[in-house]
Tab-separated table of C-alpha atoms in Angstrom:
chain	number	residue	atom	x	y	z
A	6	ASN	CA	9.165	-15.588	10.035
A	7	ALA	CA	9.570	-11.336	10.475
A	8	GLY	CA	8.260	-11.013	7.261
A	9	VAL	CA	8.926	-8.742	5.166
A	10	THR	CA	12.330	-6.604	6.930
A	11	GLN	CA	13.521	-2.808	4.670
A	12	THR	CA	17.088	-1.512	5.731
A	13	PRO	CA	18.022	1.141	6.253
A	14	LYS	CA	15.157	2.597	8.446
A	15	PHE	CA	16.123	6.377	7.720
A	16	ARG	CA	19.054	7.646	5.754
A	17	ILE	CA	20.030	11.339	3.904
A	18	LEU	CA	21.980	11.678	1.206
A	19	LYS	CA	23.325	14.464	-0.846
A	20	ILE	CA	21.714	15.144	-4.056
A	21	GLY	CA	23.512	12.957	-6.747
A	22	GLN	CA	24.832	10.209	-4.540
A	23	SER	CA	23.686	7.152	-5.133
A	24	MET	CA	22.296	4.281	-3.078
A	25	THR	CA	20.939	1.038	-2.168
A	26	LEU	CA	17.328	-0.405	-0.547
A	27	GLN	CA	17.555	-3.550	1.165
A	28	CYS	CA	13.975	-5.147	1.340
A	29	THR	CA	14.135	-9.501	2.490
A	30	GLN	CA	10.879	-11.169	2.920
A	31	ASP	CA	10.309	-14.775	4.642
A	32	MET	CA	7.576	-15.447	3.872
A	33	ASN	CA	8.861	-17.549	0.511
A	34	HIS	CA	6.376	-15.447	-1.841
A	35	ASN	CA	6.447	-15.072	-5.507
A	36	TYR	CA	5.625	-11.292	-5.575
A	37	MET	CA	7.359	-7.976	-4.965
A	38	TYR	CA	6.678	-5.195	-4.794
A	39	TRP	CA	8.900	-1.290	-4.330
A	40	TYR	CA	6.439	2.008	-3.561
A	41	ARG	CA	7.232	5.222	-2.689
A	42	GLN	CA	5.000	7.365	-0.012
A	43	ASP	CA	4.437	11.690	-0.330
A	44	PRO	CA	2.160	13.410	2.246
A	45	GLY	CA	-0.727	13.172	1.137
A	46	MET	CA	-0.255	11.091	-2.033
A	47	GLY	CA	-1.048	6.998	-0.915
A	48	LEU	CA	1.244	4.612	-2.755
A	49	LYS	CA	2.489	5.211	-5.831
A	50	LEU	CA	4.261	1.818	-7.133
A	51	ILE	CA	8.001	1.886	-8.692
A	52	TYR	CA	8.645	-1.761	-9.923
A	53	TYR	CA	7.600	-4.905	-8.853
A	54	SER	CA	8.379	-8.430	-9.752
A	55	VAL	CA	6.971	-11.175	-10.102
A	56	GLY	CA	9.877	-13.619	-9.336
A	57	ALA	CA	13.651	-14.730	-9.679
A	58	GLY	CA	14.231	-12.846	-12.042
A	59	ILE	CA	11.681	-11.239	-13.367
A	60	THR	CA	11.151	-7.275	-12.873
A	61	ASP	CA	8.767	-4.365	-14.262
A	62	LYS	CA	8.144	-1.142	-14.128
A	63	GLY	CA	5.466	0.302	-12.317
A	64	GLU	CA	3.424	3.895	-12.047
A	65	VAL	CA	7.020	5.823	-11.105
A	66	PRO	CA	9.872	4.247	-11.819
A	67	ASN	CA	11.999	6.866	-14.068
A	68	GLY	CA	15.373	7.309	-11.171
A	69	TYR	CA	15.531	4.089	-9.820
A	70	ASN	CA	16.799	0.193	-10.860
A	71	VAL	CA	16.017	-3.825	-8.941
A	72	SER	CA	16.657	-6.255	-9.345
A	73	ARG	CA	15.915	-9.530	-8.171
A	74	SER	CA	18.272	-13.017	-7.854
A	75	THR	CA	17.011	-14.448	-5.727
A	76	THR	CA	12.844	-14.854	-4.334
A	77	GLU	CA	14.117	-13.556	-0.545
A	78	ASP	CA	15.908	-10.053	-1.478
A	79	PHE	CA	14.487	-7.742	-3.752
A	80	PRO	CA	16.658	-4.655	-3.234
A	81	LEU	CA	16.055	-1.024	-4.951
A	82	ARG	CA	18.874	1.123	-6.316
A	83	LEU	CA	18.636	4.680	-7.010
A	84	GLU	CA	21.238	6.383	-8.506
A	85	LEU	CA	21.909	10.193	-8.838
A	86	ALA	CA	20.011	11.199	-6.036
A	87	ALA	CA	17.516	14.137	-6.086
A	88	PRO	CA	15.572	16.590	-4.234
A	89	SER	CA	11.938	15.052	-5.576
A	90	GLN	CA	13.295	11.337	-4.389
A	91	THR	CA	12.303	12.289	-0.717
A	92	SER	CA	10.149	10.347	0.482
A	93	VAL	CA	9.250	7.089	2.745
A	94	TYR	CA	9.663	3.451	0.643
A	95	PHE	CA	8.140	1.074	1.033
A	96	CYS	CA	8.449	-2.615	-0.144
A	97	ALA	CA	5.362	-5.482	0.432
A	98	SER	CA	5.625	-9.370	-0.756
A	99	SER	CA	2.434	-10.973	-1.998
A	100	GLN	CA	1.124	-14.262	-2.472
A	101	PHE	CA	-1.824	-15.514	-4.698
A	102	PHE	CA	-3.614	-17.439	-3.286
A	103	SER	CA	-6.915	-18.548	-3.320
A	104	GLY	CA	-8.289	-14.935	-5.093
A	105	SER	CA	-6.273	-13.337	-2.646
A	106	TYR	CA	-3.997	-10.425	-3.232
A	107	GLU	CA	-2.939	-9.242	0.376
A	108	GLN	CA	0.334	-7.536	0.253
A	109	TYR	CA	2.561	-7.049	3.025
A	110	PHE	CA	4.548	-4.371	3.845
A	111	GLY	CA	8.300	-3.701	5.524
A	112	PRO	CA	8.499	-1.045	8.781
A	113	GLY	CA	9.529	1.710	5.350
A	114	THR	CA	12.649	3.707	4.588
A	115	ARG	CA	12.440	7.120	5.311
A	116	LEU	CA	15.281	9.155	2.654
A	117	THR	CA	15.711	12.741	2.470
A	118	VAL	CA	17.511	13.906	-0.449
A	119	THR	CA	19.811	17.552	0.556
B	24	GLN	CA	-8.952	11.880	-13.580
B	25	LYS	CA	-7.454	9.222	-10.771
B	26	GLU	CA	-8.101	5.191	-11.352
B	27	VAL	CA	-8.955	5.488	-7.701
B	28	GLU	CA	-10.460	9.014	-5.327
B	29	GLN	CA	-10.455	8.822	-1.851
B	30	ASP	CA	-11.336	11.974	0.183
B	31	PRO	CA	-7.751	12.745	1.964
B	32	GLY	CA	-9.516	14.275	5.106
B	33	PRO	CA	-8.232	14.476	7.864
B	34	LEU	CA	-11.755	13.263	9.788
B	35	SER	CA	-11.578	14.253	13.389
B	36	VAL	CA	-14.734	11.934	15.107
B	37	PRO	CA	-15.493	11.083	18.813
B	38	GLU	CA	-15.606	8.003	20.576
B	39	GLY	CA	-18.247	5.607	19.788
B	40	ALA	CA	-19.005	7.216	16.750
B	41	ILE	CA	-20.096	5.388	13.936
B	42	VAL	CA	-17.270	6.107	10.440
B	43	SER	CA	-17.785	5.794	6.992
B	44	LEU	CA	-14.931	6.111	4.399
B	45	ASN	CA	-15.299	5.868	0.760
B	46	CYS	CA	-13.562	5.676	-2.298
B	47	THR	CA	-14.371	5.639	-5.728
B	48	TYR	CA	-12.731	4.760	-9.341
B	49	SER	CA	-13.063	4.234	-12.714
B	50	ASN	CA	-11.910	1.097	-14.271
B	51	SER	CA	-14.875	-1.786	-14.492
B	52	ALA	CA	-11.565	-4.199	-14.597
B	53	PHE	CA	-11.867	-3.942	-10.929
B	54	GLN	CA	-12.531	-7.262	-8.426
B	55	TYR	CA	-10.866	-7.315	-5.622
B	56	PHE	CA	-11.301	-4.403	-3.083
B	57	MET	CA	-8.914	-4.254	-0.179
B	58	TRP	CA	-8.566	-1.691	2.624
B	59	TYR	CA	-5.363	-1.109	4.273
B	60	ARG	CA	-5.031	0.225	7.095
B	61	GLN	CA	-1.546	2.289	8.610
B	62	TYR	CA	-0.250	3.389	11.825
B	63	SER	CA	1.782	6.112	11.992
B	64	ARG	CA	5.210	5.544	10.772
B	65	LYS	CA	4.955	2.172	10.195
B	66	GLY	CA	4.529	-0.031	7.275
B	67	PRO	CA	-0.288	-0.726	6.071
B	68	GLU	CA	-1.510	-3.873	6.933
B	69	LEU	CA	-4.246	-4.510	5.487
B	70	LEU	CA	-7.585	-4.683	7.439
B	71	MET	CA	-11.092	-6.076	4.550
B	72	TYR	CA	-10.514	-8.259	1.633
B	73	THR	CA	-13.328	-8.323	-0.852
B	74	TYR	CA	-14.291	-9.658	-3.943
B	75	SER	CA	-16.590	-8.360	-6.287
B	76	SER	CA	-19.668	-6.945	-4.835
B	77	GLY	CA	-21.721	-7.613	-1.741
B	78	ASN	CA	-21.159	-6.543	2.401
B	79	LYS	CA	-17.721	-8.450	4.693
B	80	GLU	CA	-18.556	-7.718	7.811
B	81	ASP	CA	-15.338	-8.513	10.483
B	82	GLY	CA	-15.873	-6.673	14.327
B	83	ARG	CA	-16.660	-3.005	14.060
B	84	PHE	CA	-15.220	-2.940	10.551
B	85	THR	CA	-17.999	-3.137	7.377
B	86	ALA	CA	-16.992	-3.527	3.921
B	87	GLN	CA	-19.618	-3.072	0.713
B	88	VAL	CA	-18.729	-2.571	-2.716
B	89	ASP	CA	-21.090	-1.534	-5.198
B	90	LYS	CA	-19.727	-2.373	-8.951
B	91	SER	CA	-22.828	-0.983	-10.756
B	92	SER	CA	-21.986	2.642	-9.170
B	93	LYS	CA	-17.461	2.847	-9.160
B	94	TYR	CA	-18.382	2.973	-5.411
B	95	ILE	CA	-16.721	1.103	-2.095
B	96	SER	CA	-16.950	1.899	1.763
B	97	LEU	CA	-15.411	0.854	4.877
B	98	PHE	CA	-17.814	1.321	8.384
B	99	ILE	CA	-16.453	1.321	11.117
B	100	ARG	CA	-18.547	0.769	14.438
B	101	ASP	CA	-18.119	2.304	17.967
B	102	SER	CA	-15.091	3.922	16.540
B	103	GLN	CA	-11.844	3.845	19.353
B	104	PRO	CA	-8.941	5.924	20.185
B	105	SER	CA	-6.795	2.596	18.621
B	106	ASP	CA	-8.710	3.000	15.394
B	107	SER	CA	-6.492	6.321	14.515
B	108	ALA	CA	-4.879	5.934	11.215
B	109	THR	CA	-4.855	6.587	7.738
B	110	TYR	CA	-7.083	3.942	5.687
B	111	LEU	CA	-6.187	3.401	2.055
B	112	CYS	CA	-8.388	1.507	-0.252
B	113	ALA	CA	-6.662	-0.364	-2.571
B	114	MET	CA	-8.717	-2.319	-5.374
B	115	SER	CA	-7.535	-4.793	-8.048
B	116	GLY	CA	-8.515	-6.103	-11.416
B	117	GLY	CA	-6.950	-9.877	-10.549
B	118	ASN	CA	-3.763	-8.666	-13.471
B	119	GLN	CA	-0.127	-10.612	-14.036
B	120	GLY	CA	1.380	-9.551	-11.360
B	121	GLY	CA	-1.419	-9.003	-8.508
B	122	LYS	CA	-0.428	-4.838	-8.711
B	123	LEU	CA	-2.850	-2.847	-6.603
B	124	ILE	CA	-3.887	0.797	-7.330
B	125	PHE	CA	-4.233	2.901	-4.323
B	126	GLY	CA	-6.097	5.660	-3.072
B	127	GLN	CA	-5.014	8.423	-1.513
B	128	GLY	CA	-6.223	7.186	1.871
B	129	THR	CA	-7.988	9.149	4.714
B	130	GLU	CA	-6.148	10.180	7.935
B	131	LEU	CA	-8.124	9.680	11.144
B	132	SER	CA	-9.178	10.498	14.532
B	133	VAL	CA	-10.840	9.471	16.629
B	134	LYS	CA	-10.790	11.628	19.791
B	135	PRO	CA	-11.603	10.004	23.627
């Protein structure tokens, strides 16, 4: 199993451009998440999904959109990129089982908006 | 007030030292407590998981939860340079979606 994969690894965007961060998991997990991590700030939840076709906002959803058409994929869309969206983005997945909420993380996408 | 507070450090210790990492929280509904380890430029990975109060030990690592004080700890015995990483506490109240609330993370450096 590859686990959670993310593409691209790095990206530089100009202000106002748009892009999609890709996330795929091969563990058949129902739950998927997008986080952003700023230096010294921990992980902030952007959006999450409890299954295909179901998404909901997290703590910092403004400026982002998501969709979940399949169990495996959970892309994150940035529209009209702003410097405040410069961050490291992590995708994660989990499957609640016997009380475990373990989330499996991808390697991250480093995004710079200039 | 943040739901979860964690001292960001950095914390520097000599090899072999006992390390204590801590988080406090304000939400009494939290029942699931986790510690994640994150190496530089990598995604976090689960290190320890505890449900409700009590202790859990795994090799050199011990996790403690004190729900009465809303305080959790991670102890690392005989610390090694390979333990150098950022340690993030995370918590959940068992809500739908398995959402976790993360602390800021503590950066640990173990010097040989």
